[in-house]
PDB file of C-alpha atoms in Angstrom:
ATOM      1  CA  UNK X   1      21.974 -15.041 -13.336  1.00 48.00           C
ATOM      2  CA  UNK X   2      18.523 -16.102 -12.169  1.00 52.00           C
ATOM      3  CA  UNK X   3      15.804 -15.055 -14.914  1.00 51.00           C
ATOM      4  CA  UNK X   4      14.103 -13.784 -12.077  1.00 49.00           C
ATOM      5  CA  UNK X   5      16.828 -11.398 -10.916  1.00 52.00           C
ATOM      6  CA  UNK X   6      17.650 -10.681 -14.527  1.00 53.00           C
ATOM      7  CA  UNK X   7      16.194  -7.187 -13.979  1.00 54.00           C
ATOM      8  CA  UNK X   8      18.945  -6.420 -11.408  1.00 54.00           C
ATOM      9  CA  UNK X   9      22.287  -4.196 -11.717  1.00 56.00           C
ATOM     10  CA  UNK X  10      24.796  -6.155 -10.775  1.00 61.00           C
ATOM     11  CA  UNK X  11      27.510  -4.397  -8.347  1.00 59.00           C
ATOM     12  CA  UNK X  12      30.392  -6.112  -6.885  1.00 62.00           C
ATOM     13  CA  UNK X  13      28.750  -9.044  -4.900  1.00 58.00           C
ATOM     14  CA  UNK X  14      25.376  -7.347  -4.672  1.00 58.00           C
ATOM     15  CA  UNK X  15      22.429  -7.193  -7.079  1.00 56.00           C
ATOM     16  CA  UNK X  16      20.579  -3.971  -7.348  1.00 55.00           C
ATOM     17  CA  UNK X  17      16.981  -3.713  -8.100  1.00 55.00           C
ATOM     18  CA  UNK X  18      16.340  -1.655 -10.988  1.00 53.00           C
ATOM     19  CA  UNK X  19      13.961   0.690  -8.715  1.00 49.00           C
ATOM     20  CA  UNK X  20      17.124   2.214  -7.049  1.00 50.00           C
ATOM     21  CA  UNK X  21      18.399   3.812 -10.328  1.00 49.00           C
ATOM     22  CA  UNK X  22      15.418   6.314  -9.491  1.00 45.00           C
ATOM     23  CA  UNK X  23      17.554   7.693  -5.844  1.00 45.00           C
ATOM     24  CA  UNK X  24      20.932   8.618  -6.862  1.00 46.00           C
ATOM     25  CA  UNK X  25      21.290   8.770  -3.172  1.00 47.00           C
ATOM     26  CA  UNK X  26      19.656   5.655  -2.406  1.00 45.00           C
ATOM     27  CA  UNK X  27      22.547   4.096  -0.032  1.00 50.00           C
ATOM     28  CA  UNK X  28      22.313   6.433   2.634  1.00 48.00           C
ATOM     29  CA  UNK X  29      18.320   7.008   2.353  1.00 50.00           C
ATOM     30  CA  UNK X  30      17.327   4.315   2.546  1.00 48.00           C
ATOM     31  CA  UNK X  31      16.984   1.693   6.268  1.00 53.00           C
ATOM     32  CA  UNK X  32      16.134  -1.401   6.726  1.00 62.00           C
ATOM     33  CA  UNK X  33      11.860  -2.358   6.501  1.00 72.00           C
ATOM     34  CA  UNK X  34      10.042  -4.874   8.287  1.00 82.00           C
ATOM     35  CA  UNK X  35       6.990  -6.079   6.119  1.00 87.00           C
ATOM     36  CA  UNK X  36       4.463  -6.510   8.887  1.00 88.00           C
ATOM     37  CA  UNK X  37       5.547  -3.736  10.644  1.00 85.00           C
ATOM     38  CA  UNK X  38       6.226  -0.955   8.277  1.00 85.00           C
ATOM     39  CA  UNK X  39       4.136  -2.001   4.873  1.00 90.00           C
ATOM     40  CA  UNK X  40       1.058  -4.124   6.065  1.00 93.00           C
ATOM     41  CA  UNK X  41      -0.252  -1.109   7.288  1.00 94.00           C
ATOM     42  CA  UNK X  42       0.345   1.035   4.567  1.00 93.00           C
ATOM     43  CA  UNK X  43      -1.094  -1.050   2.193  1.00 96.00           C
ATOM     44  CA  UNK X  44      -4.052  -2.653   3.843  1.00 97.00           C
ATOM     45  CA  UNK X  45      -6.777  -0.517   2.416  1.00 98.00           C
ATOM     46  CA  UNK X  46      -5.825  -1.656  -0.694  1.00 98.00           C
ATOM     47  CA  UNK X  47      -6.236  -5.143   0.365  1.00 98.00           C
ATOM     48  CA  UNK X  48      -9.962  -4.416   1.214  1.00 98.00           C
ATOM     49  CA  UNK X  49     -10.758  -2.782  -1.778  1.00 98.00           C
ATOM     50  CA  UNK X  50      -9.047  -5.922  -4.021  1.00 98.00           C
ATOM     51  CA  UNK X  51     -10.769  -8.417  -1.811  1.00 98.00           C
ATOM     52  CA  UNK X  52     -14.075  -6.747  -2.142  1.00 97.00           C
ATOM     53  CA  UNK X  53     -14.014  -5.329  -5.935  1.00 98.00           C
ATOM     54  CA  UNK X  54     -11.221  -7.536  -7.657  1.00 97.00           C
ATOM     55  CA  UNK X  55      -7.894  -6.639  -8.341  1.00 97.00           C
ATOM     56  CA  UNK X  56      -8.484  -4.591 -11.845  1.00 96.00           C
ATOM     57  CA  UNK X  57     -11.649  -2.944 -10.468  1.00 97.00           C
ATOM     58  CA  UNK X  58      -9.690  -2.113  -7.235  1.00 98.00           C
ATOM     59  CA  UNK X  59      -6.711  -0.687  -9.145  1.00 97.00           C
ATOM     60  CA  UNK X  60      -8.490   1.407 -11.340  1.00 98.00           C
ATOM     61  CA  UNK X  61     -11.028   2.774  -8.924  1.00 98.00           C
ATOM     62  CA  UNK X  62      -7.951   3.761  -6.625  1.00 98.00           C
ATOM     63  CA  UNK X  63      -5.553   4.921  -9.157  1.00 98.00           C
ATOM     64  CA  UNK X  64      -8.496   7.323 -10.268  1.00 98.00           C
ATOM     65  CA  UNK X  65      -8.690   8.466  -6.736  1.00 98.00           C
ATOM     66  CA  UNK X  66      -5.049   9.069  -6.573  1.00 97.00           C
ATOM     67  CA  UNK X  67      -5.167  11.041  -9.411  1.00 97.00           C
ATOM     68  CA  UNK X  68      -7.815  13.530  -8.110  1.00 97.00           C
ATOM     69  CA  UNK X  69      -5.319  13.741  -4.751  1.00 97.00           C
ATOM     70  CA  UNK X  70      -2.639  14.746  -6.678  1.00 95.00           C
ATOM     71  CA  UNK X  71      -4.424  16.962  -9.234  1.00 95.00           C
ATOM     72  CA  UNK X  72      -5.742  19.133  -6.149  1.00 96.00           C
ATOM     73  CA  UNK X  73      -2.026  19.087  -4.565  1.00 94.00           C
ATOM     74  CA  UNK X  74      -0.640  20.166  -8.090  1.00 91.00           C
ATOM     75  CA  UNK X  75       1.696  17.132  -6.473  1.00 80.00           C
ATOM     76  CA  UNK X  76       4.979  17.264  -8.235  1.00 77.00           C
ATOM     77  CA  UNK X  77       6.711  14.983  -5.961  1.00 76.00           C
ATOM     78  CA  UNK X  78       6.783  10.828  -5.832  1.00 74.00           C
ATOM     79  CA  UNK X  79       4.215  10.667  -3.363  1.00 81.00           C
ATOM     80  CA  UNK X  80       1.890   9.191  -5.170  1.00 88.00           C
ATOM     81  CA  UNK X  81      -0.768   8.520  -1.757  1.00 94.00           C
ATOM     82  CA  UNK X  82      -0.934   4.767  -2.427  1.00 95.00           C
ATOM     83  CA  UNK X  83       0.013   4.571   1.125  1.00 93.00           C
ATOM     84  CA  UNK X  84      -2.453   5.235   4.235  1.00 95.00           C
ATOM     85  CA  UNK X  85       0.460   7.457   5.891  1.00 92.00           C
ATOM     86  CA  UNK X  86       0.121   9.939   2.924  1.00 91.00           C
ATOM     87  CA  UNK X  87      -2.766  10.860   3.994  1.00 95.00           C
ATOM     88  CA  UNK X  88      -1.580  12.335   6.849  1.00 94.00           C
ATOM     89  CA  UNK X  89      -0.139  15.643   5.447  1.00 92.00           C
ATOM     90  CA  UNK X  90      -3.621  16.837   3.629  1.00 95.00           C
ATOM     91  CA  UNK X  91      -5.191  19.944   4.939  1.00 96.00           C
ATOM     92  CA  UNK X  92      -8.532  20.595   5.625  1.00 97.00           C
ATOM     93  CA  UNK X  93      -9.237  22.783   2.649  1.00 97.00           C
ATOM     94  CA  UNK X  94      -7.569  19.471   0.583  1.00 97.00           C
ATOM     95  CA  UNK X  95      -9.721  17.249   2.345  1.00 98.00           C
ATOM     96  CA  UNK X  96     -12.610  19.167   1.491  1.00 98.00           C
ATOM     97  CA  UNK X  97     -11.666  19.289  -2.237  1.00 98.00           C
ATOM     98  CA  UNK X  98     -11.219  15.665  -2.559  1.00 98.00           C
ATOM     99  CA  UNK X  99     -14.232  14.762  -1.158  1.00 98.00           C
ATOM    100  CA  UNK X 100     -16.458  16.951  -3.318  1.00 97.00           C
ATOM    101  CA  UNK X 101     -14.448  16.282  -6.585  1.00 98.00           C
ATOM    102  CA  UNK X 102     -13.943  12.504  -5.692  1.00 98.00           C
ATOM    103  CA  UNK X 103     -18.266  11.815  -4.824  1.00 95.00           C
ATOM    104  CA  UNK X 104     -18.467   9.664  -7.744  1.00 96.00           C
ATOM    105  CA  UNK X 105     -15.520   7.372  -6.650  1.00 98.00           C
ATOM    106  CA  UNK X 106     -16.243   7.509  -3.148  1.00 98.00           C
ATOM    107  CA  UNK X 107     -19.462   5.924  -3.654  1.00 97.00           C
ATOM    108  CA  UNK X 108     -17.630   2.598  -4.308  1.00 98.00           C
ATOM    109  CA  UNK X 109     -14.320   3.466  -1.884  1.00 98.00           C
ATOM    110  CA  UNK X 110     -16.271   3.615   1.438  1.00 98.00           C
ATOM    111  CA  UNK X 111     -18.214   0.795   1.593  1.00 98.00           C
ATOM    112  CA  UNK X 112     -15.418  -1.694   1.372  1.00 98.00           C
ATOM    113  CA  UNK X 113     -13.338  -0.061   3.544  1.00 98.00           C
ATOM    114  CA  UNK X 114     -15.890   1.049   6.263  1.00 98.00           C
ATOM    115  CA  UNK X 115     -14.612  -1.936   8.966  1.00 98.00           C
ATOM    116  CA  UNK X 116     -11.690  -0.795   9.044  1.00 98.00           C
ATOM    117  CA  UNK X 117     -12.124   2.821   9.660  1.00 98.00           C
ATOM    118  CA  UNK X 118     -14.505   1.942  12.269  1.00 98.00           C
ATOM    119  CA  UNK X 119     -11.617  -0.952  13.752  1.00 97.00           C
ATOM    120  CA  UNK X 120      -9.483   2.010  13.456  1.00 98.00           C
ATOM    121  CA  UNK X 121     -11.473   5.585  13.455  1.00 98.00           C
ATOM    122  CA  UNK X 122      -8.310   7.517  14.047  1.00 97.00           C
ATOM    123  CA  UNK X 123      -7.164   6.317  10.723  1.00 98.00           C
ATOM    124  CA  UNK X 124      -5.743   9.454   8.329  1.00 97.00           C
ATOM    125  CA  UNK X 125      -8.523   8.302   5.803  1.00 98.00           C
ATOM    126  CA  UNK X 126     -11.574   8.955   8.314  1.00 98.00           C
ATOM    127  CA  UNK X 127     -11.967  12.034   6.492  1.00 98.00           C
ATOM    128  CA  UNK X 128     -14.167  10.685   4.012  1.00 98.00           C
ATOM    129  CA  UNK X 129     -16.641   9.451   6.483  1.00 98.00           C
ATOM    130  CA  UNK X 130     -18.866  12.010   7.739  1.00 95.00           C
ATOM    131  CA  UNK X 131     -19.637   9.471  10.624  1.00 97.00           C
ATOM    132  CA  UNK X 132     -17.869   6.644  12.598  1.00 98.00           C
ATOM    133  CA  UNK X 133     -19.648   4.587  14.424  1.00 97.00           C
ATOM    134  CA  UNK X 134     -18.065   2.324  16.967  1.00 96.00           C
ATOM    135  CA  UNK X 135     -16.635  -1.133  15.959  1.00 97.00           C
ATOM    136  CA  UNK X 136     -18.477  -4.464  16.400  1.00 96.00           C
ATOM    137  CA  UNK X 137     -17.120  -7.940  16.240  1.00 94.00           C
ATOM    138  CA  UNK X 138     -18.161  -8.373  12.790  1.00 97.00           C
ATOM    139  CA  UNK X 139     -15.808  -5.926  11.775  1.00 97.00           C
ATOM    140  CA  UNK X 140     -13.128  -6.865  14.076  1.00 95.00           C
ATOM    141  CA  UNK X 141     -13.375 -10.280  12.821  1.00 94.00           C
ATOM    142  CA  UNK X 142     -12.618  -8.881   9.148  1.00 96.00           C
ATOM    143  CA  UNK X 143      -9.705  -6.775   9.772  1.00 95.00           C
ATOM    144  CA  UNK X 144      -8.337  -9.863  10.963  1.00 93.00           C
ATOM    145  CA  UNK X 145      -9.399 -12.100   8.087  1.00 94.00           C
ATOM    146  CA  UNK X 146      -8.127  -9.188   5.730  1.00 96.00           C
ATOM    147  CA  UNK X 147      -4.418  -8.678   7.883  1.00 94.00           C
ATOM    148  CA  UNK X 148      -3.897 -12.559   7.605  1.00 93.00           C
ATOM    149  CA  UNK X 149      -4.374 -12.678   3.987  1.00 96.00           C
ATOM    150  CA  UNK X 150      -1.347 -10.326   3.571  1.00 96.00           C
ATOM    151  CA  UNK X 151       0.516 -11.115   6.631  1.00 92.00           C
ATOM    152  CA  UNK X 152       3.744 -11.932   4.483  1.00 93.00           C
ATOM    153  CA  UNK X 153       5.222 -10.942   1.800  1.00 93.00           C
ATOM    154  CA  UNK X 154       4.572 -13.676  -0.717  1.00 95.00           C
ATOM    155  CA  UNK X 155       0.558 -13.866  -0.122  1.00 97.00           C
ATOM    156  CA  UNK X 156      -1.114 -13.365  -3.245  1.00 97.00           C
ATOM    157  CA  UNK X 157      -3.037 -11.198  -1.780  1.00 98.00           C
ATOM    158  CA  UNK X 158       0.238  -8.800  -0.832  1.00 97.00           C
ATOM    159  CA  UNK X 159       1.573  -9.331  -3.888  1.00 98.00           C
ATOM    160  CA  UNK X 160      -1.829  -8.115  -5.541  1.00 98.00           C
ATOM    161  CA  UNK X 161      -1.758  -5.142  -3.113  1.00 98.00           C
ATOM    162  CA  UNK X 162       1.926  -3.896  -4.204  1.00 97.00           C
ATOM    163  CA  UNK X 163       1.267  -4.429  -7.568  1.00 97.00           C
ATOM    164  CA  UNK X 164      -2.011  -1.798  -7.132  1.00 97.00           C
ATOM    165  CA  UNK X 165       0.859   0.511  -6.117  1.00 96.00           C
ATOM    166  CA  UNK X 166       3.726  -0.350  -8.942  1.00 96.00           C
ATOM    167  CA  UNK X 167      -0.115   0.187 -11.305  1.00 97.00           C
ATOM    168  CA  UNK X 168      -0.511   3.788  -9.428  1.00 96.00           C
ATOM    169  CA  UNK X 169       3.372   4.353 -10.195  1.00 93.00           C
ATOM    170  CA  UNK X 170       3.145   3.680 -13.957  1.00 93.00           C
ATOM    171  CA  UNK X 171      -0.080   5.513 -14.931  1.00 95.00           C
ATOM    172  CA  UNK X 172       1.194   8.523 -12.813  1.00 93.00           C
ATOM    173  CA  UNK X 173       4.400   8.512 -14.719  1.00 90.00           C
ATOM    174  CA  UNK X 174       6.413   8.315 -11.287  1.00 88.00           C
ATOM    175  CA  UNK X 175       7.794   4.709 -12.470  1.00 87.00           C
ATOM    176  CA  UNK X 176       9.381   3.958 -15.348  1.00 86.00           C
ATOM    177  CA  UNK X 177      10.895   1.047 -16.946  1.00 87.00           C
ATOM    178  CA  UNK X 178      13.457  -0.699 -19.121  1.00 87.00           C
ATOM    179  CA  UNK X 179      11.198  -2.910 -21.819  1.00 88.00           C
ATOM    180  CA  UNK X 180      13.741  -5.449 -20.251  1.00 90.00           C
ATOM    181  CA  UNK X 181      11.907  -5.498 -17.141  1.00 93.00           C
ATOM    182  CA  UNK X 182       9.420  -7.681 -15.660  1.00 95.00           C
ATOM    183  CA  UNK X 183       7.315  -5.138 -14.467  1.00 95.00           C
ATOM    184  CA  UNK X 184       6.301  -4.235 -18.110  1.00 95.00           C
ATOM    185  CA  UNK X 185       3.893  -7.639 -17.978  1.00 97.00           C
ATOM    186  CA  UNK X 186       2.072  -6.160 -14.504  1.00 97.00           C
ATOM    187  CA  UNK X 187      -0.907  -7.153 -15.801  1.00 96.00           C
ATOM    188  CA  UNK X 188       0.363 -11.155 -15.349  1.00 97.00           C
ATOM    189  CA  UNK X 189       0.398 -10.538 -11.295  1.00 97.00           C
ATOM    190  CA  UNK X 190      -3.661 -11.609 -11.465  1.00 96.00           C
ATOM    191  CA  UNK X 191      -2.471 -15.054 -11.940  1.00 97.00           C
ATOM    192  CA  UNK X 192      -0.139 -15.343  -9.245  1.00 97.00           C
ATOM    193  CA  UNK X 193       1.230 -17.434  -8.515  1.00 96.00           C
ATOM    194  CA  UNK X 194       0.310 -20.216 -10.911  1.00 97.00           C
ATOM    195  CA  UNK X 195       2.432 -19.368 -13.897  1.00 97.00           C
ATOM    196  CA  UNK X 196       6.378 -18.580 -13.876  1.00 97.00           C
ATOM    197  CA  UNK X 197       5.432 -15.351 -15.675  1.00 97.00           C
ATOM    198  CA  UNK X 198       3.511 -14.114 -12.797  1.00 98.00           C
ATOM    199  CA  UNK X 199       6.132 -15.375 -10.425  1.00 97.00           C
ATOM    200  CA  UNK X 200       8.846 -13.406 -11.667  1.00 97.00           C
ATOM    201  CA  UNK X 201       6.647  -9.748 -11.707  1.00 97.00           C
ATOM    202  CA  UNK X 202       5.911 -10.451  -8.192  1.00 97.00           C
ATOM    203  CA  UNK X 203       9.623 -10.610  -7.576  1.00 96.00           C
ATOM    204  CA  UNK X 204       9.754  -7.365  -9.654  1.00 95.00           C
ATOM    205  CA  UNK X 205       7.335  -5.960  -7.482  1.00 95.00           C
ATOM    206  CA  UNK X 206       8.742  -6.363  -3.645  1.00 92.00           C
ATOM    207  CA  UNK X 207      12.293  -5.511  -5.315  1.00 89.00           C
ATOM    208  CA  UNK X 208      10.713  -2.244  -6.198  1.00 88.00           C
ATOM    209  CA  UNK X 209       8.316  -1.638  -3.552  1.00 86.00           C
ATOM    210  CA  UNK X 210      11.165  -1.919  -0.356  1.00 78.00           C
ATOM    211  CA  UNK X 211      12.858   1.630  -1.489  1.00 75.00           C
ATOM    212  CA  UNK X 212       9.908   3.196  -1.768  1.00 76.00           C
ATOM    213  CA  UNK X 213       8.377   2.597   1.650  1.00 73.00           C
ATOM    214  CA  UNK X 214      11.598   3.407   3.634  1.00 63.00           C
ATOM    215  CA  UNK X 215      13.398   6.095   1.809  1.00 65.00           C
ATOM    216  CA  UNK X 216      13.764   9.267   4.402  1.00 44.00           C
ATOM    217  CA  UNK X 217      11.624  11.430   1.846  1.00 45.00           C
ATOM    218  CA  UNK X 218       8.625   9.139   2.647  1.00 52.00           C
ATOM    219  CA  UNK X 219       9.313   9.231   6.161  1.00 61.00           C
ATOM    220  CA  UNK X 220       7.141   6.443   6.672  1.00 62.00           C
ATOM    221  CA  UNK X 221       8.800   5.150   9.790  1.00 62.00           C
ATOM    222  CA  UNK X 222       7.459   8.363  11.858  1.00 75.00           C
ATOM    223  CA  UNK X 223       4.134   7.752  10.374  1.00 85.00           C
ATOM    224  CA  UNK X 224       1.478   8.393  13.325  1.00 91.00           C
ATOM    225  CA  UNK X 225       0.129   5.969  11.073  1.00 93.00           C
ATOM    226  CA  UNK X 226       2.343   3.284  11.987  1.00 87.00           C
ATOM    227  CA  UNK X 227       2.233   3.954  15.765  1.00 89.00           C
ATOM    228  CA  UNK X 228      -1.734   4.288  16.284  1.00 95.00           C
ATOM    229  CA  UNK X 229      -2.364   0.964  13.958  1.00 94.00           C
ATOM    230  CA  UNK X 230       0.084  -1.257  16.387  1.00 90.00           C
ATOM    231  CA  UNK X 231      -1.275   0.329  19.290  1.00 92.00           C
ATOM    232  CA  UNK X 232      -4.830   0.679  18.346  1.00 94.00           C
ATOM    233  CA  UNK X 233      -4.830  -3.359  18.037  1.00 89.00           C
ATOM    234  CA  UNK X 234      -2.716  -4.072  20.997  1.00 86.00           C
ATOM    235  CA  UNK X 235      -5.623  -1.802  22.472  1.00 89.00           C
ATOM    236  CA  UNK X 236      -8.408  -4.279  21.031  1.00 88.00           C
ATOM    237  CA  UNK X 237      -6.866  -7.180  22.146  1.00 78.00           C
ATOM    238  CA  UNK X 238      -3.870  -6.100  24.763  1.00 68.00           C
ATOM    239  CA  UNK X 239      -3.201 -10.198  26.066  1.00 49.00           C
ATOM    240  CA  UNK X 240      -1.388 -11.836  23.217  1.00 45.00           C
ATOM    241  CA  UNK X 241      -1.564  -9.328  20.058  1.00 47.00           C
ATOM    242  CA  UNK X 242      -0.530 -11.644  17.294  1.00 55.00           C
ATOM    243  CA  UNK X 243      -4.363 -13.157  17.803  1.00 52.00           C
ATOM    244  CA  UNK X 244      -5.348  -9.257  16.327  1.00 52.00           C
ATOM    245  CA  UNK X 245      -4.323 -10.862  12.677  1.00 50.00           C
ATOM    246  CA  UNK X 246      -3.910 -14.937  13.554  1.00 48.00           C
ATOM    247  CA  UNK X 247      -7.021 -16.904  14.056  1.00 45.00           C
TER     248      UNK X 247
END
């Protein structure tokens, strides 16, 4: 078998990722996921925060956000609100908690991902902006520059966004692992993709990341989310909407 694939469960003809052994019933939860549909969106705050603060900055500053989320929740479940859709289902009183328990963090947070809330103000993370002002082309121009960098699903700079995630998973004990897997050298995925080591945890990494984002618990694919972040850029630029994230 392919070392990179090693990590897989073999069954009949097919190869199983080892992220399924989490949903004993995976095969009928889970549907088929279109990357630049269904996860660019998701994961595209992420992007800004690892463009703007580095990759191990970004992941710790987040995963320390996360953790506040959940604390307030008493969150039991896998939602772990790596995604922008997770968002969605906070009340006001949770909203309210965060923001005065998360100050500190937020501090750092906002900044780099102020052009996109203002690109898209309906976003279910405008919460933590007490004011919106409307977009300019400046920020246009970097949503785009940020949405080509992780336009598919080998970019480094996806790659470093789902591995943010498989980080959240681990230190929130929602993702576990064999000592077999690649996932247990995360920290490699920096240097990707320049070394076979890094290569290989990257594979780990979309293997793991496709169950999560379509399983019928996440509901993703109903996400208001979704709909308003397709629309809202066909709405910026309604003639040919590929130019929203192609220069």
């Amino acid at each position: 078998m392919n070392k990179v694939l090693k990590d897989h469960k073999q069954v009949g003809k097919k190869l199983q990722p080892p992220f399924l052994n989490y949903f004993d019933d995976w095969q009928t939860q889970f549907i088929e996921v279109s990357f630049m549909d269904n996860i660019v969106p998701e994961i595209i705050w992420l992007a800004f925060l690892n463009d703007k603060l580095g990759v191990s900055q970004s992941a710790e500053l987040s995963l320390n956000f996360l953790k506040i989320i959940r604390g307030i929740r008493q969150e039991k479940t896998t939602k772990c609100f790596s995604f922008i859709s997770d968002f969605e289902v906070l009340t006001k009183s949770e909203k309210e908690q965060i923001l005065k328990a998360s100050n500190h963090l937020l501090d750092r947070i906002k900044p780099n991902i102020f052009p996109l809330i203002k690109v898209f103000p309906k976003s279910p993370l405008n919460f933590l902006f007490s004011d919106i002002p409307e977009y300019n082309q400046e920020d246009v121009s970097e949503v785009k520059r940020i949405l080509k960098s992780i336009d598919g699903k080998r970019n480094k700079e996806s790659v470093w966004a789902l591995g943010n995630i498989i980080y959240h998973l681990f230190l929130l004990d929602i993702l576990r692992v064999t000592k077999e897997s690649s996932l247990i050298h995360l920290p490699e995925i920096e240097k990707y993709p320049a070394t076979e080591l890094s290569r290989k945890v990257a594979s780990a990494i979309r293997a793991s990341i496709y169950p999560i984002i379509k399983s019928k618990k996440r509901a993703i694919e109903n996400s208001d989310w979704q709909k308003y972040f397709w629309n809202r850029a066909f709405e910026i630029e309604p003639y040919v909407i590929n130019n929203f994230y192609f220069d």
